[in-house]
Short mmCIF file of C-alpha atoms in Angstrom, two decimals:
data_model
loop_
_atom_site.label_atom_id
_atom_site.label_comp_id
_atom_site.label_asym_id
_atom_site.label_seq_id
_atom_site.Cartn_x
_atom_site.Cartn_y
_atom_site.Cartn_z
CA MET A 1489 6.59 -8.03 8.81
CA LEU A 1490 3.78 -10.55 8.52
CA ALA A 1491 1.97 -9.27 11.61
CA GLY A 1492 -0.44 -7.03 9.76
CA THR A 1493 -0.87 -9.45 6.87
CA VAL A 1494 -3.29 -11.89 8.46
CA PRO A 1495 -5.84 -9.40 9.79
CA PHE A 1496 -5.41 -7.12 6.74
CA GLY A 1497 -5.97 -10.03 4.33
CA PHE A 1498 -8.93 -11.21 6.36
CA VAL A 1499 -10.44 -7.72 6.25
CA ALA A 1500 -9.82 -7.50 2.48
CA GLY A 1501 -11.65 -10.81 2.01
CA VAL A 1502 -14.55 -9.71 4.21
CA ALA A 1503 -14.73 -6.31 2.47
CA CYS A 1504 -14.99 -7.83 -1.00
CA VAL A 1505 -17.85 -10.11 0.01
CA ALA A 1506 -19.52 -7.28 1.92
CA ALA A 1507 -19.26 -5.14 -1.24
CA GLY A 1508 -21.33 -7.70 -3.13
CA MET A 1509 -18.65 -9.84 -4.77
CA THR A 1510 -18.89 -13.62 -4.53
CA ALA A 1511 -16.23 -15.45 -2.52
CA PHE A 1512 -14.88 -16.84 -5.81
CA GLU A 1513 -14.59 -13.36 -7.34
CA SER A 1514 -12.97 -12.02 -4.17
CA ILE A 1515 -10.34 -14.78 -4.25
CA ALA A 1516 -9.78 -14.31 -7.99
CA LEU A 1517 -9.23 -10.57 -7.44
CA SER A 1518 -6.71 -11.38 -4.73
CA LEU A 1519 -4.81 -13.84 -6.95
CA PHE A 1520 -4.78 -11.45 -9.91
CA THR A 1521 -3.69 -8.36 -7.97
CA PHE A 1522 -1.95 -9.54 -4.74
CA SER A 1523 -2.36 -5.98 -3.48
CA GLY A 1524 -4.47 -5.24 -0.43
CA ILE A 1525 -5.20 -1.61 -1.15
CA ALA A 1526 -6.05 -2.32 -4.81
CA GLN A 1527 -8.41 -5.10 -3.68
CA LEU A 1528 -10.15 -2.88 -1.11
CA VAL A 1529 -10.57 0.06 -3.47
CA THR A 1530 -11.77 -2.16 -6.32
CA ALA A 1531 -14.39 -3.72 -4.05
CA GLN A 1532 -15.54 -0.33 -2.76
CA LEU A 1533 -15.76 1.21 -6.23
CA LEU A 1534 -17.60 -1.77 -7.71
CA ALA A 1535 -20.03 -1.68 -4.81
CA ALA A 1536 -20.67 2.00 -5.58
CA GLY A 1537 -21.45 1.10 -9.19
CA SER A 1538 -18.43 2.95 -10.58
CA PRO A 1539 -17.59 2.68 -14.28
CA LEU A 1540 -14.83 0.25 -15.18
CA ALA A 1541 -12.48 3.05 -16.29
CA VAL A 1542 -12.70 4.72 -12.87
CA VAL A 1543 -11.83 1.45 -11.12
CA ILE A 1544 -8.80 0.96 -13.37
CA VAL A 1545 -7.55 4.54 -12.99
CA ALA A 1546 -7.90 4.43 -9.20
CA ALA A 1547 -6.02 1.12 -9.03
CA THR A 1548 -3.31 2.54 -11.29
CA VAL A 1549 -2.73 5.63 -9.15
CA LEU A 1550 -2.59 3.56 -5.97
CA SER A 1551 -0.09 1.27 -7.69
CA LEU A 1552 2.19 4.16 -8.70
CA ARG A 1553 4.32 3.45 -5.66
CA HIS A 1554 5.23 0.14 -7.32
CA LEU A 1555 6.88 2.16 -10.11
CA MET A 1556 9.24 3.59 -7.55
CA TYR A 1557 9.93 0.20 -5.99
CA SER A 1558 10.45 -1.31 -9.43
CA ALA A 1559 12.93 1.41 -10.39
CA ALA A 1560 14.86 0.96 -7.15
CA LEU A 1561 15.08 -2.83 -7.46
CA SER A 1562 15.79 -3.00 -11.19
CA PRO A 1563 19.60 -2.57 -11.07
CA HIS A 1564 19.87 -5.42 -8.55
CA VAL A 1565 17.92 -7.90 -10.65
CA ALA A 1566 18.98 -6.92 -14.18
CA HIS A 1567 21.21 -10.01 -14.45
CA LEU A 1568 18.34 -12.43 -13.82
CA SER A 1569 16.28 -14.14 -16.52
CA ALA A 1570 12.98 -12.61 -17.61
CA ARG A 1571 11.10 -15.50 -15.99
CA TRP A 1572 12.55 -14.69 -12.56
CA ARG A 1573 11.91 -11.01 -13.04
CA VAL A 1574 8.25 -11.75 -13.87
CA LEU A 1575 7.98 -13.68 -10.61
CA MET A 1576 9.72 -10.92 -8.66
CA SER A 1577 7.40 -8.33 -10.17
CA TYR A 1578 4.31 -10.32 -9.25
CA LEU A 1579 5.56 -10.79 -5.68
CA MET A 1580 6.32 -7.09 -5.15
CA THR A 1581 4.66 -5.55 -2.10
CA ASP A 1582 5.40 -2.63 0.20
CA GLN A 1583 6.89 -5.00 2.78
CA GLY A 1584 8.70 -7.13 0.20
CA PHE A 1585 10.32 -4.06 -1.27
CA ALA A 1586 11.45 -2.87 2.17
CA ILE A 1587 13.00 -6.30 2.91
CA GLY A 1588 14.52 -6.66 -0.54
CA VAL A 1589 16.10 -3.25 -0.85
CA LYS A 1590 17.68 -3.65 2.60
CA ARG A 1591 19.22 -7.02 1.66
CA PHE A 1592 20.34 -5.87 -1.78
CA SER A 1593 22.17 -2.85 -0.36
CA GLU A 1594 24.06 -4.74 2.37
CA PRO A 1595 27.82 -5.02 1.91
CA GLY A 1596 29.44 -8.33 1.06
CA ASP A 1597 28.86 -11.08 -1.47
CA ALA A 1598 26.09 -9.98 -3.83
CA ALA A 1599 25.35 -13.44 -5.29
CA ASN A 1600 21.95 -15.07 -4.86
CA ARG A 1601 20.47 -12.19 -2.91
CA GLU A 1602 17.25 -12.43 -4.89
CA TRP A 1603 16.37 -15.57 -2.90
CA HIS A 1604 15.84 -13.48 0.20
CA TYR A 1605 13.29 -11.36 -1.65
CA ILE A 1606 11.65 -14.33 -3.38
CA GLY A 1607 11.46 -16.37 -0.17
CA PHE A 1608 9.85 -13.51 1.71
CA GLY A 1609 7.53 -12.80 -1.23
CA LEU A 1610 6.31 -16.39 -1.40
CA THR A 1611 5.78 -16.53 2.36
CA LEU A 1612 3.80 -13.31 2.23
CA PHE A 1613 1.85 -14.57 -0.79
CA VAL A 1614 0.73 -17.78 0.92
CA THR A 1615 -0.10 -15.98 4.19
CA TRP A 1616 -2.00 -13.25 2.38
CA GLN A 1617 -4.05 -15.57 0.15
CA ALA A 1618 -4.94 -17.84 3.08
CA ALA A 1619 -6.11 -14.80 5.05
CA VAL A 1620 -8.17 -13.47 2.11
CA VAL A 1621 -9.79 -16.87 1.55
CA SER A 1622 -10.75 -17.17 5.21
CA GLY A 1623 -12.12 -13.63 5.17
CA ALA A 1624 -14.10 -14.20 1.97
CA VAL A 1625 -15.51 -17.51 3.25
CA ALA A 1626 -16.12 -16.50 6.86
CA GLY A 1627 -17.67 -13.25 5.65
CA ALA A 1628 -18.98 -10.87 8.25
CA GLN A 1629 -18.75 -13.20 11.27
CA VAL A 1630 -16.46 -10.86 13.20
CA PRO A 1631 -18.39 -8.33 15.29
CA THR A 1632 -17.98 -4.80 13.93
CA THR A 1633 -17.31 -3.52 17.48
CA TRP A 1634 -13.83 -5.08 17.19
CA SER A 1635 -13.11 -2.46 14.50
CA LEU A 1636 -10.85 -4.94 12.69
CA ASP A 1637 -10.99 -2.74 9.57
CA PHE A 1638 -8.67 -0.34 11.42
CA VAL A 1639 -5.88 -2.90 10.89
CA VAL A 1640 -5.82 -1.81 7.25
CA VAL A 1641 -5.11 1.81 8.17
CA LEU A 1642 -2.53 0.74 10.75
CA SER A 1643 -0.76 -1.47 8.21
CA PHE A 1644 -0.29 1.60 6.04
CA VAL A 1645 0.79 3.70 9.03
CA SER A 1646 3.53 1.15 9.69
CA ILE A 1647 4.74 1.47 6.08
CA LEU A 1648 4.33 5.26 5.97
CA ALA A 1649 6.56 6.11 8.95
CA PRO A 1650 9.80 4.62 7.53
CA VAL A 1651 9.41 6.42 4.18
CA LEU A 1652 9.28 9.84 5.89
CA ARG A 1653 13.05 10.36 5.87
CA THR A 1654 13.42 13.98 4.74
CA ARG A 1655 11.46 17.20 5.13
CA ALA A 1656 10.47 16.92 1.50
CA ASP A 1657 8.98 13.47 2.20
CA LEU A 1658 7.10 15.00 5.12
CA ALA A 1659 5.82 17.86 2.93
CA ALA A 1660 4.62 15.33 0.34
CA ALA A 1661 2.80 13.32 3.01
CA ILE A 1662 1.18 16.30 4.74
CA VAL A 1663 -0.07 17.85 1.50
CA ALA A 1664 -1.29 14.47 0.23
CA GLY A 1665 -3.18 13.81 3.45
CA ALA A 1666 -4.67 17.32 3.60
CA VAL A 1667 -5.82 17.27 -0.03
CA ALA A 1668 -7.23 13.75 0.35
CA LEU A 1669 -9.33 15.07 3.27
CA ALA A 1670 -10.31 18.34 1.58
CA ALA A 1671 -11.34 16.57 -1.63
CA ALA A 1672 -13.35 13.90 0.18
CA GLY A 1673 -16.56 15.15 -1.42
CA LEU A 1674 -15.43 14.07 -4.88
CA PRO A 1675 -17.07 10.95 -6.29
CA TYR A 1676 -15.36 7.62 -7.03
CA ARG A 1677 -12.69 8.05 -4.38
CA LEU A 1678 -11.05 10.66 -6.60
CA ALA A 1679 -9.83 12.27 -3.36
CA LEU A 1680 -7.27 9.48 -3.07
CA ILE A 1681 -5.98 10.28 -6.54
CA ALA A 1682 -6.06 14.05 -6.05
CA GLY A 1683 -4.27 13.72 -2.70
CA SER A 1684 -1.57 11.44 -4.13
CA LEU A 1685 -0.83 13.69 -7.09
CA ALA A 1686 -0.85 16.86 -4.96
CA GLY A 1687 1.55 15.22 -2.50
CA ILE A 1688 3.99 14.20 -5.24
CA ALA A 1689 3.87 17.75 -6.64
CA ALA A 1690 4.47 19.20 -3.17
CA GLY A 1691 7.52 16.98 -2.63
CA VAL A 1692 9.01 17.94 -5.99
CA PHE A 1693 8.30 21.62 -5.34
CA TYR A 1694 9.87 21.52 -1.87
CA GLU A 1695 12.98 19.84 -3.23
CA ARG A 1696 13.26 22.39 -6.03
CA VAL A 1697 12.88 25.42 -3.76
CA ARG A 1698 15.36 24.03 -1.24
CA SER A 1699 18.04 23.19 -3.80
CA ARG A 1700 17.90 26.66 -5.35
CA MET P 1102 -19.29 -8.88 -16.28
CA THR P 1103 -17.96 -5.54 -15.06
CA THR P 1104 -16.67 -7.33 -11.97
CA TRP P 1105 -14.59 -9.76 -14.02
CA LEU P 1106 -13.30 -7.05 -16.34
CA ALA P 1107 -12.30 -5.08 -13.26
CA ILE P 1108 -10.57 -8.12 -11.74
CA VAL P 1109 -8.53 -8.70 -14.89
CA GLY P 1110 -7.92 -4.98 -15.52
CA VAL P 1111 -6.79 -4.22 -11.97
CA GLY P 1112 -4.65 -7.36 -12.05
CA LEU P 1113 -3.03 -6.09 -15.23
CA VAL P 1114 -2.25 -2.58 -13.95
CA THR P 1115 -0.92 -3.84 -10.62
CA PHE P 1116 1.38 -6.24 -12.49
CA LEU P 1117 2.51 -3.68 -15.08
CA THR P 1118 3.41 -1.03 -12.49
CA ARG P 1119 5.44 -3.64 -10.57
CA ALA P 1120 7.12 -4.97 -13.71
CA SER P 1121 7.70 -1.49 -15.21
CA PHE P 1122 11.42 -1.14 -14.53
CA ILE P 1123 12.27 -4.65 -13.39
CA LEU P 1124 11.13 -6.09 -16.69
CA PHE P 1125 10.69 -3.39 -19.32
CA ALA P 1126 12.61 -0.16 -18.83
CA ASN P 1127 15.83 1.27 -17.50
CA PRO P 1128 15.05 4.04 -14.99
CA HIS P 1129 18.23 5.86 -15.97
CA LYS P 1130 16.79 6.49 -19.42
CA PHE P 1131 14.08 8.66 -17.89
CA PRO P 1132 14.56 12.37 -17.13
CA HIS P 1133 15.91 13.29 -13.72
CA ALA P 1134 12.67 15.11 -12.86
CA PHE P 1135 10.72 11.90 -13.34
CA ARG P 1136 12.94 10.02 -10.89
CA VAL P 1137 12.70 12.86 -8.38
CA ALA P 1138 8.89 12.68 -8.63
CA LEU P 1139 8.95 8.88 -8.23
CA ALA P 1140 10.74 9.22 -4.90
CA PHE P 1141 7.73 11.06 -3.48
CA VAL P 1142 5.17 8.52 -4.61
CA PRO P 1143 5.29 6.30 -1.49
CA PRO P 1144 4.90 9.07 1.14
CA ALA P 1145 2.19 10.81 -0.92
CA VAL P 1146 0.11 7.75 -1.80
CA LEU P 1147 0.40 6.20 1.66
CA ALA P 1148 -0.58 9.48 3.38
CA ALA P 1149 -3.54 9.89 1.02
CA ILE P 1150 -4.69 6.42 2.09
CA VAL P 1151 -4.04 6.92 5.81
CA ALA P 1152 -5.45 10.43 6.39
CA PRO P 1153 -9.10 9.67 5.53
CA GLY P 1154 -8.89 6.41 7.48
CA LEU P 1155 -7.95 8.37 10.58
CA PHE P 1156 -9.92 11.59 10.25
CA MET P 1157 -13.08 10.56 8.42
CA PRO P 1158 -14.01 7.03 9.52
CA ALA P 1159 -17.72 7.80 9.15
CA GLY P 1160 -17.36 9.77 5.90
CA ALA P 1161 -17.15 13.25 7.41
CA PHE P 1162 -14.10 15.04 8.86
CA ASP P 1163 -13.95 14.47 12.60
CA ALA P 1164 -10.92 15.44 14.69
CA THR P 1165 -12.79 15.51 18.00
CA PHE P 1166 -12.74 13.05 20.89
CA SER P 1167 -15.83 11.31 19.55
CA ASN P 1168 -13.56 9.83 16.88
CA PRO P 1169 -10.92 7.65 18.57
CA ARG P 1170 -9.26 6.64 15.29
CA TRP P 1171 -7.12 9.70 14.67
CA ILE P 1172 -5.78 9.57 18.24
CA ALA P 1173 -5.02 5.84 18.00
CA GLY P 1174 -3.50 6.46 14.57
CA LEU P 1175 -1.15 9.18 15.83
CA VAL P 1176 -0.09 6.91 18.69
CA ALA P 1177 0.62 4.17 16.14
CA LEU P 1178 2.52 6.63 13.92
CA ALA P 1179 4.73 7.60 16.87
CA VAL P 1180 5.39 3.92 17.62
CA ALA P 1181 6.11 3.24 13.95
CA ALA P 1182 8.56 6.16 13.76
CA GLN P 1183 10.35 5.03 16.92
CA THR P 1184 10.44 1.27 16.45
CA ARG P 1185 10.03 0.72 12.66
CA ASN P 1186 8.22 -2.40 13.79
CA ALA P 1187 4.92 -3.39 12.13
CA VAL P 1188 3.85 -5.74 14.95
CA ALA P 1189 4.37 -3.08 17.60
CA THR P 1190 2.63 -0.45 15.45
CA ILE P 1191 -0.48 -2.49 14.72
CA ALA P 1192 -0.73 -3.93 18.23
CA THR P 1193 -0.37 -0.50 19.88
CA GLY P 1194 -2.78 1.11 17.43
CA MET P 1195 -5.48 -1.53 17.96
CA ALA P 1196 -4.99 -1.48 21.75
CA ALA P 1197 -5.24 2.32 21.74
CA LEU P 1198 -8.40 2.17 19.63
CA TRP P 1199 -10.08 -0.36 21.89
CA VAL P 1200 -9.16 1.55 25.06
CA LEU P 1201 -10.38 4.83 23.56
CA GLN P 1202 -13.60 3.25 22.29
CA TRP P 1203 -14.22 1.95 25.79
CA ALA P 1204 -13.19 5.16 27.56
CA LEU P 1205 -15.08 7.54 25.24
CA ARG P 1206 -18.26 5.50 25.17
#
């Protein structure tokens, strides 16, 4: 689960510095967001001179998947204090959700299961931040012929495959990918947003037609 | 200044989306249609991130053999679907990319 984290974090650190942010700003962004894709897109949009509102909207749409994770985890953590739930929210990641939801839904004694999630989240947090710091400090020392940036795409491929469980999921993914490609000419990485929204609509539509 | 506002703003929205239901709301109070839509957010958003990374690495659509990334990506997707293993997926994908870069040079 941590395999992609080190190179992905390193790439995120390098990308922020390459986009014109200082190492300090890059590390601050990483501490504030703890989200690789949000960090990469923020760096790219800032480098392109995008207005603040565009950066925020793009980050929001990319973070919509956290709404789903949050909804799925909420019944399992409702008994915990607000302080713990703040920590669990901050530590939420694609991988952390996958680990947590698996543990929470196992049969048997349900007590103290949050520790599994929190322990993994903290491990991922430390690994991620260390990787971002080394990327931001080392900058562009890695030769571009290594194509290390491809690790970012592969990290998302490894998260994408397990969420394609039904045909409706597949329809959502295919439409999202196709629209993201077709809309690539739009400014401010709006293609990402257009693709995401079109994919969600396609999934809902498929489900509705099928259940009729 | 814009950079720092963006850092704080993006930090805020990433936290609020994560905290949405864990901290603030009960998902069962939302309409069924909303929860159905939520279920499609991960496949849609992840595919919208992945597709351009595979098919337009240089900014223009390229599904020919001069672009090794979509081939390496599909290999990685097959490995991910079979193994559900991030290490295997990333290692195979990078190995495939390097081999293809070397072979297609």
